Amino acid sequence: MMKAAVITEWGKPLQIQEMPIPRPGPNDILVKMVASGICHSDLHEARGEWGIKSTLPLILGHEGVGSIVEFGRDVCPEKYNLKLGDLIGIQLIQGSCLECEFCLAGRETLCMSRTSSGIHKHGSFAEYGLMNVEFAAKLPHGLDPFKSAPLYCAGVTMHKALKVSHARTNDWVSIVGVGGLGSIGIKFAKLMGFRVVGIVAENDHAAAKLAREMGADEVYDGPSDQHSAFVKEKTNGGVQAAIVSVPIISVYEQALSSLRQGGRLVMIALPSTKLSISIGECIGKQLEIVGSLVGTRNDLKETLDMAQKYHIECPVQMCRLEEINEVLNDMEHSRYTGRKVIDFT
């Protein structure tokens, strides 16, 4: 048996339950969990805010790192350069058809048959979990599993968003929201050669301090409806790209307004309402608005390789599985910065 944090009813606290250790299917890997980051999307789903009709009970979590303890019968470990004891991730995308036009083009995050941890399948808030071998990503040697677990969602999400921003070396970009996503996004942005404005909530001194520690060139912690003016002043007219990790429409509006001519808004946060835009402004300034969803297998490999090369560590705070509801409540009320990571050891 294993201990797990389980959704039994939408909008209700997660239940810590004893559940059977899962048996790996033919193409699965059984993992003994070491660590799991707690993502803001876990909060949204636990609260039932996305309307996803997942089958309950369900184990959330998609930023796990654990050691391989068993391979499914059809898995050839040598083919994937894997062995018992290796550390791999339990990330969001668990599988796809591998046959459609998107999968064949290496864009499996667009596959209509993709499956996700903590949505279609049990996730990483448990002492054991399963991972499809085709999507297994080994944690590079030398990386701390606790400080690297968020790379499997927050890290790859921000790295991919920065790649699709089309920003070039020395361009200004804004990272809007400096929590679990934005903090690591600043680190990646600086390593990619960008100048960075970190945007945090008004008077959030802890987040402002974290933004500076991660390398932001400028930090704004004033009224949220004025961040565009600050950005334009500090960047001589606006940023080339704004990466928004805060699910608030007014923040999106400010980010769009903060773009220079030809700039690009990259959306990774999921508000529950719609964004109203000025078509005239978008046409006149030739702006682009794009959505970005986590990353592909190749994006994740690039993210992990970059983390190993530059010794990237996510700013984390440790917790126990039994504290999951307290953490989700603190997250909902912005009571901490960085990423909370469950320690299963």
Coordinates of C-alpha atoms in Angstrom, one line a residue:
M1 CA 0.0 0.0 0.0
M2 CA 1.0 3.6 -0.5
K3 CA 0.0 7.0 0.9
A4 CA -1.6 9.5 -1.5
A5 CA -3.3 12.9 -1.6
V6 CA -6.6 12.2 -3.3
I7 CA -9.5 14.3 -4.7
T8 CA -12.7 12.6 -3.7
E9 CA -15.0 15.5 -4.3
W10 CA -14.5 18.7 -6.4
G11 CA -14.0 21.8 -4.3
K12 CA -13.3 19.8 -1.1
P13 CA -10.0 19.3 0.7
L14 CA -7.8 16.5 -0.6
Q15 CA -7.9 13.3 1.5
I16 CA -4.7 11.5 2.6
Q17 CA -5.5 7.9 1.9
E18 CA -3.9 4.5 1.7
M19 CA -4.1 3.1 -1.8
P20 CA -2.7 0.1 -3.6
I21 CA 0.7 0.6 -5.2
P22 CA -0.1 0.7 -9.0
R23 CA 1.1 -2.1 -11.3
P24 CA 2.9 -0.9 -14.4
G25 CA 1.2 -1.5 -17.7
P26 CA 3.2 -2.9 -20.6
N27 CA 4.8 0.4 -21.5
D28 CA 4.9 2.0 -18.0
I29 CA 7.6 2.6 -15.5
L30 CA 6.8 2.3 -11.8
V31 CA 8.5 5.1 -9.8
K32 CA 9.1 5.5 -6.1
M33 CA 8.5 9.2 -5.5
V34 CA 11.3 11.3 -4.0
A35 CA 9.8 14.8 -4.5
S36 CA 6.9 16.6 -6.1
G37 CA 6.3 20.2 -6.8
I38 CA 2.9 21.7 -6.1
C39 CA 1.7 23.7 -9.1
H40 CA -1.0 26.4 -9.2
S41 CA -2.9 24.3 -11.7
D42 CA -3.2 21.7 -8.9
L43 CA -5.1 24.3 -6.9
H44 CA -7.4 25.2 -9.8
E45 CA -8.2 21.5 -10.4
A46 CA -8.7 20.7 -6.7
R47 CA -11.2 23.6 -6.5
G48 CA -13.0 22.3 -9.6
E49 CA -12.5 25.6 -11.4
W50 CA -11.6 24.1 -14.8
G51 CA -14.7 22.0 -15.3
I52 CA -12.6 19.0 -16.3
K53 CA -14.6 15.8 -15.9
S54 CA -11.8 13.6 -14.5
T55 CA -12.8 10.3 -12.9
L56 CA -12.7 10.4 -9.1
P57 CA -11.0 9.5 -6.9
L58 CA -7.9 11.1 -8.5
I59 CA -4.3 11.7 -7.4
L60 CA -3.1 15.2 -8.5
G61 CA 0.5 16.3 -9.2
H62 CA 2.7 16.6 -12.3
E63 CA 6.1 17.8 -11.0
G64 CA 7.3 14.6 -9.6
V65 CA 10.8 13.1 -9.4
G66 CA 11.3 9.5 -8.3
S67 CA 13.5 6.4 -8.7
I68 CA 12.7 3.6 -11.1
V69 CA 11.7 0.4 -9.3
E70 CA 10.0 -1.6 -12.0
F71 CA 9.6 -1.7 -15.8
G72 CA 6.5 -2.8 -17.7
R73 CA 6.8 -6.1 -19.6
D74 CA 7.2 -4.4 -23.0
V75 CA 9.8 -1.8 -21.9
C76 CA 13.3 -2.3 -23.1
P77 CA 15.3 -0.2 -20.7
E78 CA 18.5 -0.2 -22.8
K79 CA 16.5 1.4 -25.7
Y80 CA 15.8 4.4 -23.5
N81 CA 19.1 4.5 -21.6
L82 CA 17.3 3.7 -18.4
K83 CA 18.0 1.3 -15.5
L84 CA 16.5 0.5 -12.1
G85 CA 17.3 3.3 -9.6
D86 CA 17.5 6.1 -12.2
L87 CA 15.6 9.3 -11.3
I88 CA 13.0 10.3 -13.8
G89 CA 10.1 12.8 -13.8
I90 CA 6.4 12.4 -13.5
Q91 CA 5.4 15.4 -15.7
L92 CA 2.1 16.7 -17.0
I93 CA 2.0 15.0 -20.4
Q94 CA 1.9 11.3 -19.8
G95 CA 1.3 10.2 -23.4
S96 CA 0.0 10.9 -26.8
C97 CA -1.0 8.9 -29.9
L98 CA 2.5 9.4 -31.6
E99 CA 0.8 9.1 -35.0
C100 CA -1.2 12.3 -35.7
E101 CA 0.2 15.2 -37.6
F102 CA 1.1 17.0 -34.4
C103 CA 2.9 14.1 -32.8
L104 CA 4.8 13.4 -36.0
A105 CA 5.9 17.0 -36.1
G106 CA 7.2 16.8 -32.5
R107 CA 4.2 18.9 -31.2
E108 CA 2.6 16.2 -29.0
T109 CA 1.2 18.9 -26.6
L110 CA -1.4 19.5 -29.4
C111 CA -2.4 15.9 -29.8
M112 CA -6.1 15.4 -29.2
S113 CA -5.4 12.0 -27.6
R114 CA -2.8 13.2 -25.2
T115 CA -3.1 12.1 -21.5
S116 CA -2.1 14.1 -18.5
S117 CA -0.9 13.4 -15.0
G118 CA -3.4 14.4 -12.4
I119 CA -6.2 14.8 -15.0
H120 CA -6.6 11.6 -17.0
K121 CA -4.2 9.5 -14.9
H122 CA -3.0 9.5 -11.3
G123 CA -0.3 12.0 -10.7
S124 CA 2.7 12.6 -8.4
F125 CA 1.1 13.3 -5.0
A126 CA 1.7 9.8 -3.9
E127 CA 4.5 7.5 -2.7
Y128 CA 4.5 5.7 -6.0
G129 CA 3.5 6.6 -9.6
L130 CA 3.5 5.5 -13.2
M131 CA 5.2 7.1 -16.2
N132 CA 4.8 6.1 -19.9
V133 CA 8.3 5.1 -21.0
E134 CA 7.9 7.1 -24.3
F135 CA 7.6 10.3 -22.2
A136 CA 10.1 9.4 -19.4
A137 CA 12.7 12.1 -18.9
K138 CA 15.8 11.2 -16.8
L139 CA 17.0 13.8 -14.3
P140 CA 20.5 14.7 -15.4
H141 CA 23.4 13.7 -13.2
G142 CA 24.2 16.3 -10.5
L143 CA 20.8 17.9 -10.2
D144 CA 19.1 17.9 -6.8
P145 CA 15.7 16.2 -7.2
F146 CA 14.1 18.5 -4.7
K147 CA 15.3 21.7 -6.3
S148 CA 14.7 20.2 -9.8
A149 CA 11.2 18.7 -9.5
P150 CA 9.6 22.0 -10.6
L151 CA 11.6 21.9 -13.8
Y152 CA 9.2 19.2 -15.1
C153 CA 6.4 21.8 -15.2
A154 CA 7.4 25.3 -14.2
G155 CA 10.8 25.1 -15.7
V156 CA 9.8 23.7 -19.1
T157 CA 6.7 25.9 -19.3
M158 CA 8.8 29.1 -18.8
H159 CA 11.6 27.9 -21.0
K160 CA 9.2 27.1 -23.8
A161 CA 7.3 30.4 -23.4
L162 CA 10.6 32.3 -23.7
K163 CA 11.5 30.4 -26.8
V164 CA 8.2 31.2 -28.5
S165 CA 8.5 34.8 -27.5
H166 CA 10.8 35.4 -30.4
A167 CA 12.9 37.7 -28.2
R168 CA 16.6 38.0 -29.2
T169 CA 19.7 38.6 -27.2
N170 CA 19.6 41.9 -25.3
D171 CA 15.9 42.4 -25.9
W172 CA 13.7 43.4 -22.9
V173 CA 11.1 40.9 -21.7
S174 CA 8.8 41.1 -18.8
I175 CA 8.1 38.1 -16.5
V176 CA 4.7 39.0 -15.1
G177 CA 4.2 37.2 -11.8
V178 CA 7.3 36.0 -9.8
G179 CA 6.1 32.8 -8.0
G180 CA 6.9 29.2 -8.8
L181 CA 6.8 29.9 -12.6
G182 CA 8.1 33.4 -12.8
S183 CA 11.1 33.0 -10.5
I184 CA 12.6 30.2 -12.6
G185 CA 11.5 32.1 -15.8
I186 CA 13.8 35.0 -14.8
K187 CA 16.7 32.6 -14.4
F188 CA 16.1 31.1 -17.9
A189 CA 15.6 34.5 -19.5
K190 CA 18.9 35.8 -18.2
L191 CA 20.7 32.7 -19.4
M192 CA 19.1 33.3 -22.8
G193 CA 20.6 36.8 -23.0
F194 CA 17.5 38.8 -22.3
R195 CA 17.0 41.9 -20.1
V196 CA 14.3 41.3 -17.7
V197 CA 11.6 43.2 -15.9
G198 CA 10.0 41.3 -13.1
I199 CA 6.4 42.2 -12.2
V200 CA 5.1 41.3 -8.8
A201 CA 2.0 42.0 -6.8
E202 CA 1.8 45.4 -5.1
N203 CA 4.0 45.7 -2.1
D204 CA 5.0 42.0 -2.3
H205 CA 8.5 42.6 -1.0
A206 CA 9.3 38.9 -0.7
A207 CA 8.5 38.3 -4.4
A208 CA 10.4 41.5 -5.4
K209 CA 13.4 40.3 -3.4
L210 CA 13.2 36.9 -5.1
A211 CA 13.0 38.5 -8.6
R212 CA 16.2 40.4 -7.9
E213 CA 17.9 37.3 -6.5
M214 CA 17.0 35.4 -9.7
G215 CA 18.6 38.2 -11.8
A216 CA 15.9 40.6 -12.9
D217 CA 17.3 43.9 -14.1
E218 CA 14.2 45.9 -13.1
V219 CA 11.4 45.0 -10.6
Y220 CA 8.0 46.5 -10.3
D221 CA 5.9 46.1 -7.1
G222 CA 3.5 49.0 -7.5
P223 CA -0.3 49.1 -8.3
S224 CA -1.2 46.4 -10.8
D225 CA -3.0 48.8 -13.1
Q226 CA 0.2 50.9 -13.6
H227 CA 2.8 48.3 -14.5
S228 CA 2.6 49.1 -18.2
A229 CA 3.8 52.7 -17.6
F230 CA 6.7 51.5 -15.5
V231 CA 7.8 49.0 -18.1
K232 CA 7.6 51.5 -20.9
E233 CA 9.7 54.0 -18.9
K234 CA 12.4 51.5 -17.9
T235 CA 12.7 49.9 -21.4
N236 CA 12.5 53.0 -23.6
G237 CA 9.1 52.2 -25.1
G238 CA 8.1 48.7 -24.1
V239 CA 9.2 45.1 -24.0
Q240 CA 9.7 42.8 -26.9
A241 CA 7.8 40.1 -25.1
A242 CA 5.6 39.7 -22.0
I243 CA 5.3 36.3 -20.4
V244 CA 2.2 36.2 -18.1
S245 CA 2.0 33.7 -15.4
V246 CA -0.8 35.4 -13.3
P247 CA -4.4 34.3 -14.1
I248 CA -5.8 37.8 -13.7
I249 CA -7.4 39.6 -16.7
S250 CA -6.3 43.1 -15.7
V251 CA -2.7 41.9 -15.5
Y252 CA -3.0 40.5 -19.0
E253 CA -4.3 43.8 -20.2
Q254 CA -1.4 45.7 -18.7
A255 CA 1.1 43.2 -20.1
L256 CA -0.4 43.7 -23.6
S257 CA -0.2 47.5 -23.2
S258 CA 3.4 47.2 -22.2
L259 CA 4.6 45.7 -25.5
R260 CA 6.7 47.7 -27.9
Q261 CA 5.9 47.7 -31.7
G262 CA 6.1 44.2 -33.0
G263 CA 6.0 42.7 -29.5
R264 CA 4.5 39.4 -28.5
L265 CA 2.3 38.5 -25.5
V266 CA 2.8 34.9 -24.4
M267 CA 0.0 33.5 -22.3
I268 CA 0.6 30.6 -19.9
A269 CA -1.7 31.5 -17.0
L270 CA -5.4 30.5 -17.3
P271 CA -7.9 33.0 -16.0
S272 CA -11.6 32.0 -15.8
T273 CA -12.8 35.0 -17.9
K274 CA -12.1 36.3 -21.3
L275 CA -9.5 38.9 -22.4
S276 CA -10.8 42.0 -24.2
I277 CA -8.3 43.5 -26.6
S278 CA -8.0 46.6 -28.8
I279 CA -7.9 45.2 -32.4
G280 CA -6.8 48.7 -33.6
E281 CA -3.8 48.7 -31.2
C282 CA -2.8 45.2 -32.2
I283 CA -2.9 46.0 -35.9
G284 CA -1.3 49.4 -35.5
K285 CA 1.6 48.1 -33.4
Q286 CA 1.7 44.7 -35.2
L287 CA 1.4 42.8 -32.0
E288 CA 1.2 39.1 -31.6
I289 CA -0.7 37.1 -29.0
V290 CA 0.2 33.4 -28.5
G291 CA -0.6 30.7 -26.1
S292 CA 2.0 28.2 -24.8
L293 CA 1.2 25.0 -23.0
V294 CA 4.1 23.4 -20.9
G295 CA 6.5 21.9 -23.5
T296 CA 7.1 18.9 -25.7
R297 CA 9.5 16.0 -24.9
N298 CA 12.2 17.8 -26.8
D299 CA 11.5 21.1 -24.9
L300 CA 11.8 19.2 -21.6
K301 CA 15.1 17.6 -22.6
E302 CA 16.5 21.1 -23.6
T303 CA 15.3 22.5 -20.2
L304 CA 16.9 19.7 -18.2
D305 CA 20.1 19.9 -20.2
M306 CA 20.3 23.7 -19.7
A307 CA 19.7 23.2 -16.0
Q308 CA 22.5 20.8 -15.7
K309 CA 24.9 22.9 -17.8
Y310 CA 24.2 26.1 -15.8
H311 CA 23.5 24.5 -12.4
I312 CA 19.9 25.9 -12.3
E313 CA 18.1 25.3 -9.1
C314 CA 14.5 26.3 -8.5
P315 CA 13.7 28.3 -5.3
V316 CA 11.8 25.8 -3.2
Q317 CA 10.3 25.3 0.2
M318 CA 9.9 21.7 1.5
C319 CA 6.7 20.3 3.0
R320 CA 5.2 16.9 3.7
L321 CA 2.3 15.2 1.9
E322 CA 0.1 15.6 4.9
E323 CA 0.4 19.4 4.6
I324 CA -1.0 19.5 1.1
N325 CA -4.3 21.3 2.0
E326 CA -2.5 23.9 4.0
V327 CA -0.1 24.5 1.1
L328 CA -3.0 24.9 -1.4
N329 CA -4.8 27.3 1.0
D330 CA -1.6 29.3 1.4
M331 CA -1.1 29.3 -2.4
E332 CA -4.7 30.5 -2.9
H333 CA -4.0 33.5 -0.7
S334 CA -0.4 34.2 -1.9
R335 CA 1.2 33.5 1.4
Y336 CA 4.5 32.3 0.1
T337 CA 6.9 32.8 -2.9
G338 CA 8.7 30.3 -5.0
R339 CA 7.6 26.6 -5.1
K340 CA 6.5 24.2 -2.4
V341 CA 7.9 20.7 -2.9
I342 CA 6.7 17.6 -1.2
D343 CA 9.5 15.5 0.4
F344 CA 8.7 11.8 0.2
T345 CA 11.9 10.6 1.8

